[in-house]
């Protein structure tokens, strides 16, 4: 089975609607897809409705990717099989959304001071009804010819320590784990190999995540060096964490695709090992 447990829709910084995402996943022969938008579950119902309507043989998992702050790093925690209608969870997410909105205004202010005015409106129009992210500011900066690429927008303005960087006020890792588990989900440390930190910090991060009650880590993700992958396998075993995997797909490009590079080590227990919705799917597919 092809299991992709990390991707984004237009409800955050992905560029496909939940419907388009499902159709694309189906074309890529994905069997299980979790939608994990930044700090929102707003796209989940649309994804489920679309799946019901077109009766695709594809299981849809309600997910989220929560932003947290840890020792000055932005650490992302994916929640899988969360109850996307849970009122407590929704009110907690509204808090994060508020932090995003406040940060966006501060980013716009800093950009203005750095000589790039009127970026907010353009960024907001890219975000639409979805969560506003730095990726939307990056697109706006490209559109306004302030930079020539998204990468440059982060290098020059939006990245840590750059001219328009605003220290985010995200929740802690412990809070993210609690929010997810209170909503009935499993908490997974997202793309641990992609944080700009030394192996020593990475070991500390995984240890603290496990101590906070985290359930699993993404043990494989796109463009991960073999040595890093080996380290993640070791850390997952050491801390008895389950293994998850996902493409972190945002939009069609040369670099990422739904359902790609998802294999995880046989030494690890997959996060889906006891999922009921998966065994039902298996029966339906006839595996
Ligand atoms: P935020 O959560 O608002 O801080 O926005 C972070 C998002 O921006 C990430 O989820 C990525 O999708 C995107 N991003 C981060 N760094 C880069 C980069 N160097 N180039 C392009 N996109 C990036
Ligand atoms: Mn993103
Ligand atoms: Mn992330
Ligand atoms: Mn992501």
PDB file of C-alpha atoms and ligand atoms in Angstrom:
ATOM      1  CA  UNK A   1       0.000   0.000   0.000  1.00  0.00           C
ATOM      2  CA  UNK A   2       1.066   3.578  -0.708  1.00  0.00           C
ATOM      3  CA  UNK A   3       0.586   5.585   2.450  1.00  0.00           C
ATOM      4  CA  UNK A   4       1.158   9.354   2.422  1.00  0.00           C
ATOM      5  CA  UNK A   5       0.515  10.978   5.785  1.00  0.00           C
ATOM      6  CA  UNK A   6       1.617  14.563   5.205  1.00  0.00           C
ATOM      7  CA  UNK A   7       0.378  17.110   2.658  1.00  0.00           C
ATOM      8  CA  UNK A   8      -1.094  20.583   2.330  1.00  0.00           C
ATOM      9  CA  UNK A   9      -4.137  22.081   0.630  1.00  0.00           C
ATOM     10  CA  UNK A  10      -5.201  25.636  -0.146  1.00  0.00           C
ATOM     11  CA  UNK A  11      -6.486  25.860   3.448  1.00  0.00           C
ATOM     12  CA  UNK A  12      -2.830  26.556   4.321  1.00  0.00           C
ATOM     13  CA  UNK A  13       0.122  26.949   1.934  1.00  0.00           C
ATOM     14  CA  UNK A  14      -0.734  24.152  -0.478  1.00  0.00           C
ATOM     15  CA  UNK A  15      -1.922  25.238  -3.908  1.00  0.00           C
ATOM     16  CA  UNK A  16      -4.478  22.518  -4.654  1.00  0.00           C
ATOM     17  CA  UNK A  17      -7.959  22.411  -3.162  1.00  0.00           C
ATOM     18  CA  UNK A  18      -8.760  19.329  -1.056  1.00  0.00           C
ATOM     19  CA  UNK A  19     -10.727  17.986  -4.047  1.00  0.00           C
ATOM     20  CA  UNK A  20      -7.810  18.461  -6.453  1.00  0.00           C
ATOM     21  CA  UNK A  21      -5.484  16.895  -3.901  1.00  0.00           C
ATOM     22  CA  UNK A  22      -7.640  13.779  -3.648  1.00  0.00           C
ATOM     23  CA  UNK A  23      -7.859  13.421  -7.435  1.00  0.00           C
ATOM     24  CA  UNK A  24      -4.100  13.807  -7.749  1.00  0.00           C
ATOM     25  CA  UNK A  25      -3.442  11.311  -4.950  1.00  0.00           C
ATOM     26  CA  UNK A  26      -5.713   8.858  -6.731  1.00  0.00           C
ATOM     27  CA  UNK A  27      -3.812   9.342  -9.990  1.00  0.00           C
ATOM     28  CA  UNK A  28      -0.553   8.718  -8.125  1.00  0.00           C
ATOM     29  CA  UNK A  29      -1.964   5.412  -6.799  1.00  0.00           C
ATOM     30  CA  UNK A  30      -1.953   6.587  -3.212  1.00  0.00           C
ATOM     31  CA  UNK A  31      -4.075   4.298  -0.998  1.00  0.00           C
ATOM     32  CA  UNK A  32      -4.094   6.364   2.189  1.00  0.00           C
ATOM     33  CA  UNK A  33      -3.835  10.139   2.369  1.00  0.00           C
ATOM     34  CA  UNK A  34      -3.716  12.366   5.443  1.00  0.00           C
ATOM     35  CA  UNK A  35      -4.383  16.062   4.967  1.00  0.00           C
ATOM     36  CA  UNK A  36      -2.121  17.949   7.384  1.00  0.00           C
ATOM     37  CA  UNK A  37      -2.558  21.666   6.830  1.00  0.00           C
ATOM     38  CA  UNK A  38      -0.638  24.149   8.975  1.00  0.00           C
ATOM     39  CA  UNK A  39      -2.641  24.796  12.163  1.00  0.00           C
ATOM     40  CA  UNK A  40      -6.054  24.017  10.661  1.00  0.00           C
ATOM     41  CA  UNK A  41      -8.421  21.148   9.899  1.00  0.00           C
ATOM     42  CA  UNK A  42     -10.700  23.291   7.729  1.00  0.00           C
ATOM     43  CA  UNK A  43     -10.063  21.242   4.566  1.00  0.00           C
ATOM     44  CA  UNK A  44     -10.737  17.818   6.088  1.00  0.00           C
ATOM     45  CA  UNK A  45     -14.519  17.695   5.632  1.00  0.00           C
ATOM     46  CA  UNK A  46     -14.249  18.754   1.968  1.00  0.00           C
ATOM     47  CA  UNK A  47     -11.702  16.005   1.385  1.00  0.00           C
ATOM     48  CA  UNK A  48     -13.962  13.423   3.028  1.00  0.00           C
ATOM     49  CA  UNK A  49     -17.046  14.631   1.151  1.00  0.00           C
ATOM     50  CA  UNK A  50     -15.215  14.473  -2.169  1.00  0.00           C
ATOM     51  CA  UNK A  51     -13.989  10.973  -1.372  1.00  0.00           C
ATOM     52  CA  UNK A  52     -17.566   9.877  -0.606  1.00  0.00           C
ATOM     53  CA  UNK A  53     -18.898  11.464  -3.792  1.00  0.00           C
ATOM     54  CA  UNK A  54     -16.411   9.916  -6.186  1.00  0.00           C
ATOM     55  CA  UNK A  55     -16.126   6.679  -4.193  1.00  0.00           C
ATOM     56  CA  UNK A  56     -12.407   6.482  -4.703  1.00  0.00           C
ATOM     57  CA  UNK A  57     -10.604   3.469  -3.187  1.00  0.00           C
ATOM     58  CA  UNK A  58      -8.533   5.764  -1.064  1.00  0.00           C
ATOM     59  CA  UNK A  59      -8.698   6.173   2.705  1.00  0.00           C
ATOM     60  CA  UNK A  60      -8.716   9.734   3.945  1.00  0.00           C
ATOM     61  CA  UNK A  61      -7.166  10.571   7.319  1.00  0.00           C
ATOM     62  CA  UNK A  62      -7.965  13.752   9.237  1.00  0.00           C
ATOM     63  CA  UNK A  63      -4.705  15.439  10.151  1.00  0.00           C
ATOM     64  CA  UNK A  64      -3.018  18.702  11.045  1.00  0.00           C
ATOM     65  CA  UNK A  65       0.519  20.123  11.268  1.00  0.00           C
ATOM     66  CA  UNK A  66       0.956  22.241  14.383  1.00  0.00           C
ATOM     67  CA  UNK A  67       3.643  24.923  14.617  1.00  0.00           C
ATOM     68  CA  UNK A  68       5.609  24.926  17.861  1.00  0.00           C
ATOM     69  CA  UNK A  69       8.573  26.845  19.239  1.00  0.00           C
ATOM     70  CA  UNK A  70      11.437  24.988  20.871  1.00  0.00           C
ATOM     71  CA  UNK A  71      14.704  26.708  21.845  1.00  0.00           C
ATOM     72  CA  UNK A  72      14.315  29.193  18.996  1.00  0.00           C
ATOM     73  CA  UNK A  73      13.560  26.504  16.390  1.00  0.00           C
ATOM     74  CA  UNK A  74      10.224  26.198  14.557  1.00  0.00           C
ATOM     75  CA  UNK A  75       9.318  22.555  15.155  1.00  0.00           C
ATOM     76  CA  UNK A  76       6.321  21.003  13.420  1.00  0.00           C
ATOM     77  CA  UNK A  77       4.148  18.339  15.004  1.00  0.00           C
ATOM     78  CA  UNK A  78       1.777  16.379  12.775  1.00  0.00           C
ATOM     79  CA  UNK A  79      -1.470  15.082  14.261  1.00  0.00           C
ATOM     80  CA  UNK A  80      -3.036  11.990  12.650  1.00  0.00           C
ATOM     81  CA  UNK A  81      -6.615  10.738  13.027  1.00  0.00           C
ATOM     82  CA  UNK A  82      -7.692  13.799  14.965  1.00  0.00           C
ATOM     83  CA  UNK A  83     -11.400  14.525  15.469  1.00  0.00           C
ATOM     84  CA  UNK A  84     -11.808  17.459  13.110  1.00  0.00           C
ATOM     85  CA  UNK A  85     -15.141  18.393  14.703  1.00  0.00           C
ATOM     86  CA  UNK A  86     -13.958  18.411  18.326  1.00  0.00           C
ATOM     87  CA  UNK A  87     -14.977  21.844  19.698  1.00  0.00           C
ATOM     88  CA  UNK A  88     -12.073  22.070  22.176  1.00  0.00           C
ATOM     89  CA  UNK A  89      -9.576  21.263  19.430  1.00  0.00           C
ATOM     90  CA  UNK A  90     -11.188  23.799  17.094  1.00  0.00           C
ATOM     91  CA  UNK A  91     -11.024  26.557  19.687  1.00  0.00           C
ATOM     92  CA  UNK A  92      -7.365  25.729  20.363  1.00  0.00           C
ATOM     93  CA  UNK A  93      -6.625  25.889  16.624  1.00  0.00           C
ATOM     94  CA  UNK A  94      -8.367  29.263  16.460  1.00  0.00           C
ATOM     95  CA  UNK A  95      -5.749  30.495  18.963  1.00  0.00           C
ATOM     96  CA  UNK A  96      -2.903  29.448  16.650  1.00  0.00           C
ATOM     97  CA  UNK A  97      -4.698  31.012  13.716  1.00  0.00           C
ATOM     98  CA  UNK A  98      -4.861  34.277  15.659  1.00  0.00           C
ATOM     99  CA  UNK A  99      -1.074  34.075  16.276  1.00  0.00           C
ATOM    100  CA  UNK A 100      -0.553  33.554  12.524  1.00  0.00           C
ATOM    101  CA  UNK A 101      -2.681  36.580  11.692  1.00  0.00           C
ATOM    102  CA  UNK A 102      -0.882  38.798  14.231  1.00  0.00           C
ATOM    103  CA  UNK A 103       2.522  37.629  12.987  1.00  0.00           C
ATOM    104  CA  UNK A 104       1.495  38.340   9.368  1.00  0.00           C
ATOM    105  CA  UNK A 105       0.783  41.978  10.222  1.00  0.00           C
ATOM    106  CA  UNK A 106       4.157  42.264  11.957  1.00  0.00           C
ATOM    107  CA  UNK A 107       5.929  40.704   8.957  1.00  0.00           C
ATOM    108  CA  UNK A 108       4.201  43.217   6.655  1.00  0.00           C
ATOM    109  CA  UNK A 109       5.329  46.035   8.932  1.00  0.00           C
ATOM    110  CA  UNK A 110       8.943  44.883   8.828  1.00  0.00           C
ATOM    111  CA  UNK A 111       8.819  44.499   5.050  1.00  0.00           C
ATOM    112  CA  UNK A 112       7.529  48.039   4.757  1.00  0.00           C
ATOM    113  CA  UNK A 113      10.425  49.286   6.903  1.00  0.00           C
ATOM    114  CA  UNK A 114      12.819  47.282   4.717  1.00  0.00           C
ATOM    115  CA  UNK A 115      11.502  49.174   1.696  1.00  0.00           C
ATOM    116  CA  UNK A 116       8.879  46.743   0.353  1.00  0.00           C
ATOM    117  CA  UNK A 117       5.442  48.271   0.970  1.00  0.00           C
ATOM    118  CA  UNK A 118       1.959  46.815   0.355  1.00  0.00           C
ATOM    119  CA  UNK A 119       2.911  43.132   0.541  1.00  0.00           C
ATOM    120  CA  UNK A 120       0.153  42.219   2.991  1.00  0.00           C
ATOM    121  CA  UNK A 121      -2.755  42.540   0.537  1.00  0.00           C
ATOM    122  CA  UNK A 122      -1.014  40.349  -2.047  1.00  0.00           C
ATOM    123  CA  UNK A 123       0.005  37.738   0.530  1.00  0.00           C
ATOM    124  CA  UNK A 124      -3.539  37.711   1.922  1.00  0.00           C
ATOM    125  CA  UNK A 125      -5.008  37.252  -1.541  1.00  0.00           C
ATOM    126  CA  UNK A 126      -2.772  34.198  -2.069  1.00  0.00           C
ATOM    127  CA  UNK A 127      -3.853  32.812   1.321  1.00  0.00           C
ATOM    128  CA  UNK A 128      -7.572  33.321   0.570  1.00  0.00           C
ATOM    129  CA  UNK A 129      -9.655  31.770   3.338  1.00  0.00           C
ATOM    130  CA  UNK A 130      -6.705  29.605   4.418  1.00  0.00           C
ATOM    131  CA  UNK A 131      -4.079  30.125   7.106  1.00  0.00           C
ATOM    132  CA  UNK A 132      -1.620  32.846   6.138  1.00  0.00           C
ATOM    133  CA  UNK A 133       1.987  31.591   6.109  1.00  0.00           C
ATOM    134  CA  UNK A 134       5.413  32.883   5.180  1.00  0.00           C
ATOM    135  CA  UNK A 135       5.054  30.900   1.949  1.00  0.00           C
ATOM    136  CA  UNK A 136       2.288  33.359   0.941  1.00  0.00           C
ATOM    137  CA  UNK A 137       4.576  36.296   1.713  1.00  0.00           C
ATOM    138  CA  UNK A 138       7.286  34.648  -0.372  1.00  0.00           C
ATOM    139  CA  UNK A 139       4.905  34.355  -3.335  1.00  0.00           C
ATOM    140  CA  UNK A 140       3.853  37.982  -2.865  1.00  0.00           C
ATOM    141  CA  UNK A 141       7.488  39.144  -2.827  1.00  0.00           C
ATOM    142  CA  UNK A 142       8.114  37.296  -6.094  1.00  0.00           C
ATOM    143  CA  UNK A 143       4.966  38.755  -7.654  1.00  0.00           C
ATOM    144  CA  UNK A 144       5.964  42.283  -6.621  1.00  0.00           C
ATOM    145  CA  UNK A 145       9.456  41.703  -8.119  1.00  0.00           C
ATOM    146  CA  UNK A 146      11.154  42.294  -4.758  1.00  0.00           C
ATOM    147  CA  UNK A 147      12.958  38.924  -5.167  1.00  0.00           C
ATOM    148  CA  UNK A 148      13.365  36.485  -8.025  1.00  0.00           C
ATOM    149  CA  UNK A 149      12.431  33.225  -6.263  1.00  0.00           C
ATOM    150  CA  UNK A 150      10.658  31.831  -3.208  1.00  0.00           C
ATOM    151  CA  UNK A 151      14.012  30.635  -1.913  1.00  0.00           C
ATOM    152  CA  UNK A 152      15.402  34.187  -2.220  1.00  0.00           C
ATOM    153  CA  UNK A 153      12.404  35.573  -0.332  1.00  0.00           C
ATOM    154  CA  UNK A 154      13.400  33.406   2.645  1.00  0.00           C
ATOM    155  CA  UNK A 155      17.113  34.135   2.252  1.00  0.00           C
ATOM    156  CA  UNK A 156      16.633  37.883   2.057  1.00  0.00           C
ATOM    157  CA  UNK A 157      13.550  38.650   4.147  1.00  0.00           C
ATOM    158  CA  UNK A 158      11.576  35.848   5.761  1.00  0.00           C
ATOM    159  CA  UNK A 159      14.125  33.365   7.113  1.00  0.00           C
ATOM    160  CA  UNK A 160      15.380  33.287  10.690  1.00  0.00           C
ATOM    161  CA  UNK A 161      17.486  36.392  11.425  1.00  0.00           C
ATOM    162  CA  UNK A 162      16.571  38.083   8.130  1.00  0.00           C
ATOM    163  CA  UNK A 163      15.121  41.581   7.636  1.00  0.00           C
ATOM    164  CA  UNK A 164      11.426  40.727   7.968  1.00  0.00           C
ATOM    165  CA  UNK A 165      11.669  37.771  10.320  1.00  0.00           C
ATOM    166  CA  UNK A 166       9.299  37.901  13.255  1.00  0.00           C
ATOM    167  CA  UNK A 167       9.906  35.612  16.191  1.00  0.00           C
ATOM    168  CA  UNK A 168       6.781  33.439  16.195  1.00  0.00           C
ATOM    169  CA  UNK A 169       4.721  32.817  19.313  1.00  0.00           C
ATOM    170  CA  UNK A 170       3.727  29.260  18.708  1.00  0.00           C
ATOM    171  CA  UNK A 171       2.702  26.780  21.369  1.00  0.00           C
ATOM    172  CA  UNK A 172       5.203  24.399  23.006  1.00  0.00           C
ATOM    173  CA  UNK A 173       5.825  20.831  21.860  1.00  0.00           C
ATOM    174  CA  UNK A 174       4.072  19.531  25.012  1.00  0.00           C
ATOM    175  CA  UNK A 175       0.981  21.600  24.224  1.00  0.00           C
ATOM    176  CA  UNK A 176       0.900  20.365  20.625  1.00  0.00           C
ATOM    177  CA  UNK A 177       1.097  16.739  21.785  1.00  0.00           C
ATOM    178  CA  UNK A 178      -1.690  17.360  24.305  1.00  0.00           C
ATOM    179  CA  UNK A 179      -3.942  19.148  21.800  1.00  0.00           C
ATOM    180  CA  UNK A 180      -3.566  16.308  19.297  1.00  0.00           C
ATOM    181  CA  UNK A 181      -4.059  13.505  21.795  1.00  0.00           C
ATOM    182  CA  UNK A 182      -7.027  15.278  23.438  1.00  0.00           C
ATOM    183  CA  UNK A 183      -8.576  15.323  19.946  1.00  0.00           C
ATOM    184  CA  UNK A 184      -8.087  11.544  19.769  1.00  0.00           C
ATOM    185  CA  UNK A 185      -5.069  11.655  17.459  1.00  0.00           C
ATOM    186  CA  UNK A 186      -1.452  10.515  17.395  1.00  0.00           C
ATOM    187  CA  UNK A 187       1.344  13.092  17.577  1.00  0.00           C
ATOM    188  CA  UNK A 188       4.197  12.739  15.109  1.00  0.00           C
ATOM    189  CA  UNK A 189       7.409  14.789  14.952  1.00  0.00           C
ATOM    190  CA  UNK A 190       7.459  16.184  11.402  1.00  0.00           C
ATOM    191  CA  UNK A 191      10.483  16.023   9.079  1.00  0.00           C
ATOM    192  CA  UNK A 192      13.110  15.769  11.869  1.00  0.00           C
ATOM    193  CA  UNK A 193      15.903  15.530   9.305  1.00  0.00           C
ATOM    194  CA  UNK A 194      15.093  18.949   7.848  1.00  0.00           C
ATOM    195  CA  UNK A 195      15.619  21.190  10.848  1.00  0.00           C
ATOM    196  CA  UNK A 196      18.710  23.317  10.657  1.00  0.00           C
ATOM    197  CA  UNK A 197      20.334  21.802  13.760  1.00  0.00           C
ATOM    198  CA  UNK A 198      23.281  19.609  14.699  1.00  0.00           C
ATOM    199  CA  UNK A 199      22.899  15.881  15.380  1.00  0.00           C
ATOM    200  CA  UNK A 200      23.309  16.670  19.078  1.00  0.00           C
ATOM    201  CA  UNK A 201      20.295  19.021  19.053  1.00  0.00           C
ATOM    202  CA  UNK A 202      18.330  16.526  16.971  1.00  0.00           C
ATOM    203  CA  UNK A 203      18.936  13.803  19.568  1.00  0.00           C
ATOM    204  CA  UNK A 204      17.762  16.186  22.262  1.00  0.00           C
ATOM    205  CA  UNK A 205      14.670  17.132  20.243  1.00  0.00           C
ATOM    206  CA  UNK A 206      13.599  13.517  19.709  1.00  0.00           C
ATOM    207  CA  UNK A 207      14.259  12.685  23.381  1.00  0.00           C
ATOM    208  CA  UNK A 208      12.160  15.630  24.610  1.00  0.00           C
ATOM    209  CA  UNK A 209       9.403  14.885  22.109  1.00  0.00           C
ATOM    210  CA  UNK A 210       9.240  11.310  23.397  1.00  0.00           C
ATOM    211  CA  UNK A 211       9.227  12.553  27.017  1.00  0.00           C
ATOM    212  CA  UNK A 212       6.312  14.855  26.147  1.00  0.00           C
ATOM    213  CA  UNK A 213       4.340  11.755  25.196  1.00  0.00           C
ATOM    214  CA  UNK A 214       4.786  11.969  21.430  1.00  0.00           C
ATOM    215  CA  UNK A 215       3.744   8.849  19.499  1.00  0.00           C
ATOM    216  CA  UNK A 216       5.954   8.748  16.437  1.00  0.00           C
ATOM    217  CA  UNK A 217       8.373  10.460  14.082  1.00  0.00           C
ATOM    218  CA  UNK A 218       8.549  10.829  10.348  1.00  0.00           C
ATOM    219  CA  UNK A 219      11.326   8.330   9.759  1.00  0.00           C
ATOM    220  CA  UNK A 220      11.600   9.027   6.063  1.00  0.00           C
ATOM    221  CA  UNK A 221      10.935  12.109   4.025  1.00  0.00           C
ATOM    222  CA  UNK A 222      11.948  13.577   0.698  1.00  0.00           C
ATOM    223  CA  UNK A 223      15.558  14.516   0.083  1.00  0.00           C
ATOM    224  CA  UNK A 224      16.806  12.923   3.288  1.00  0.00           C
ATOM    225  CA  UNK A 225      20.474  11.914   3.338  1.00  0.00           C
ATOM    226  CA  UNK A 226      21.056   8.199   4.058  1.00  0.00           C
ATOM    227  CA  UNK A 227      23.086   8.982   7.194  1.00  0.00           C
ATOM    228  CA  UNK A 228      20.262  11.137   8.602  1.00  0.00           C
ATOM    229  CA  UNK A 229      17.728   8.403   7.826  1.00  0.00           C
ATOM    230  CA  UNK A 230      19.859   5.894   9.712  1.00  0.00           C
ATOM    231  CA  UNK A 231      20.084   8.257  12.690  1.00  0.00           C
ATOM    232  CA  UNK A 232      16.288   8.677  12.717  1.00  0.00           C
ATOM    233  CA  UNK A 233      15.788   4.910  12.698  1.00  0.00           C
ATOM    234  CA  UNK A 234      18.168   4.605  15.656  1.00  0.00           C
ATOM    235  CA  UNK A 235      16.413   7.390  17.556  1.00  0.00           C
ATOM    236  CA  UNK A 236      12.954   5.946  16.898  1.00  0.00           C
ATOM    237  CA  UNK A 237      14.093   2.579  18.261  1.00  0.00           C
ATOM    238  CA  UNK A 238      15.857   4.142  21.260  1.00  0.00           C
ATOM    239  CA  UNK A 239      12.763   6.131  22.266  1.00  0.00           C
ATOM    240  CA  UNK A 240      10.191   3.519  21.239  1.00  0.00           C
ATOM    241  CA  UNK A 241       8.537   5.801  18.742  1.00  0.00           C
ATOM    242  CA  UNK A 242       6.353   4.639  15.866  1.00  0.00           C
ATOM    243  CA  UNK A 243       7.291   5.545  12.314  1.00  0.00           C
ATOM    244  CA  UNK A 244       5.297   7.771  10.013  1.00  0.00           C
ATOM    245  CA  UNK A 245       5.982   8.955   6.495  1.00  0.00           C
ATOM    246  CA  UNK A 246       4.641  11.557   4.103  1.00  0.00           C
ATOM    247  CA  UNK A 247       5.528  13.607   1.058  1.00  0.00           C
ATOM    248  CA  UNK A 248       4.828  17.074   2.578  1.00  0.00           C
ATOM    249  CA  UNK A 249       3.389  17.861  -0.846  1.00  0.00           C
ATOM    250  CA  UNK A 250       2.463  21.545  -1.374  1.00  0.00           C
ATOM    251  CA  UNK A 251       2.051  21.872  -5.162  1.00  0.00           C
ATOM    252  CA  UNK A 252       3.146  20.065  -8.311  1.00  0.00           C
ATOM    253  CA  UNK A 253       6.829  20.689  -8.955  1.00  0.00           C
ATOM    254  CA  UNK A 254       9.961  18.886  -9.983  1.00  0.00           C
ATOM    255  CA  UNK A 255      10.885  18.242  -6.365  1.00  0.00           C
ATOM    256  CA  UNK A 256       7.845  16.832  -4.625  1.00  0.00           C
ATOM    257  CA  UNK A 257       4.965  14.567  -5.472  1.00  0.00           C
ATOM    258  CA  UNK A 258       2.221  12.801  -3.573  1.00  0.00           C
ATOM    259  CA  UNK A 259       3.085   9.219  -2.743  1.00  0.00           C
ATOM    260  CA  UNK A 260       6.836   9.499  -3.462  1.00  0.00           C
ATOM    261  CA  UNK A 261       9.821   8.311  -1.306  1.00  0.00           C
ATOM    262  CA  UNK A 262       7.706   6.921   1.485  1.00  0.00           C
ATOM    263  CA  UNK A 263       9.343   3.584   2.355  1.00  0.00           C
ATOM    264  CA  UNK A 264      10.267   3.159   6.002  1.00  0.00           C
ATOM    265  CA  UNK A 265      12.740   0.795   7.605  1.00  0.00           C
ATOM    266  CA  UNK A 266      11.481  -2.687   8.430  1.00  0.00           C
ATOM    267  CA  UNK A 267      13.063  -2.281  11.844  1.00  0.00           C
ATOM    268  CA  UNK A 268      10.340   0.231  12.781  1.00  0.00           C
ATOM    269  CA  UNK A 269       6.666  -0.158  13.667  1.00  0.00           C
ATOM    270  CA  UNK A 270       4.481   1.949  11.389  1.00  0.00           C
ATOM    271  CA  UNK A 271       2.213   4.490  13.066  1.00  0.00           C
ATOM    272  CA  UNK A 272      -0.727   2.879  11.184  1.00  0.00           C
ATOM    273  CA  UNK A 273      -0.089  -0.654  12.540  1.00  0.00           C
ATOM    274  CA  UNK A 274      -3.337  -0.675  14.563  1.00  0.00           C
ATOM    275  CA  UNK A 275      -5.510   1.684  12.523  1.00  0.00           C
ATOM    276  CA  UNK A 276      -9.016   0.292  12.105  1.00  0.00           C
ATOM    277  CA  UNK A 277      -9.832   2.413   9.054  1.00  0.00           C
ATOM    278  CA  UNK A 278      -6.836   0.852   7.329  1.00  0.00           C
ATOM    279  CA  UNK A 279      -7.859  -2.749   7.854  1.00  0.00           C
ATOM    280  CA  UNK A 280     -11.300  -1.842   6.490  1.00  0.00           C
ATOM    281  CA  UNK A 281      -9.616  -0.374   3.429  1.00  0.00           C
ATOM    282  CA  UNK A 282      -7.481  -3.453   3.052  1.00  0.00           C
ATOM    283  CA  UNK A 283     -10.606  -5.584   3.016  1.00  0.00           C
ATOM    284  CA  UNK A 284     -12.225  -3.355   0.425  1.00  0.00           C
ATOM    285  CA  UNK A 285      -9.182  -3.424  -1.852  1.00  0.00           C
ATOM    286  CA  UNK A 286      -8.996  -7.154  -1.308  1.00  0.00           C
ATOM    287  CA  UNK A 287      -5.341  -7.311  -0.234  1.00  0.00           C
TER     288      UNK A 287
HETATM  289  P1  LIG B   1       5.222  29.525   8.418  1.00  0.00           P
HETATM  290  O1  LIG B   1       4.619  28.284   8.994  1.00  0.00           O
HETATM  291  O2  LIG B   1       4.195  30.609   8.211  1.00  0.00           O
HETATM  292  O3  LIG B   1       6.421  30.004   9.152  1.00  0.00           O
HETATM  293  O4  LIG B   1       5.670  29.189   6.946  1.00  0.00           O
HETATM  294  C1  LIG B   1       6.567  28.189   6.716  1.00  0.00           C
HETATM  295  C2  LIG B   1       6.284  27.538   5.377  1.00  0.00           C
HETATM  296  O5  LIG B   1       7.043  28.188   4.369  1.00  0.00           O
HETATM  297  C3  LIG B   1       6.754  26.110   5.367  1.00  0.00           C
HETATM  298  O6  LIG B   1       5.705  25.252   5.721  1.00  0.00           O
HETATM  299  C4  LIG B   1       7.185  25.875   3.945  1.00  0.00           C
HETATM  300  O7  LIG B   1       6.082  25.444   3.177  1.00  0.00           O
HETATM  301  C5  LIG B   1       7.592  27.242   3.462  1.00  0.00           C
HETATM  302  N1  LIG B   1       9.062  27.437   3.457  1.00  0.00           N
HETATM  303  C6  LIG B   1       9.877  27.477   4.536  1.00  0.00           C
HETATM  304  N2  LIG B   1      11.162  27.710   4.154  1.00  0.00           N
HETATM  305  C7  LIG B   1      11.150  27.824   2.805  1.00  0.00           C
HETATM  306  C8  LIG B   1      12.136  28.076   1.812  1.00  0.00           C
HETATM  307  N3  LIG B   1      13.424  28.263   2.138  1.00  0.00           N
HETATM  308  N4  LIG B   1      11.746  28.130   0.517  1.00  0.00           N
HETATM  309  C9  LIG B   1      10.451  27.938   0.170  1.00  0.00           C
HETATM  310  N5  LIG B   1       9.468  27.714   1.063  1.00  0.00           N
HETATM  311  C10 LIG B   1       9.803  27.640   2.364  1.00  0.00           C
HETATM  312 MN1  LIG B   2       4.238  24.638   4.317  1.00  0.00          MN
HETATM  313 MN1  LIG B   3       6.530  21.366   8.219  1.00  0.00          MN
HETATM  314 MN1  LIG B   4       4.156  20.220   5.993  1.00  0.00          MN
END
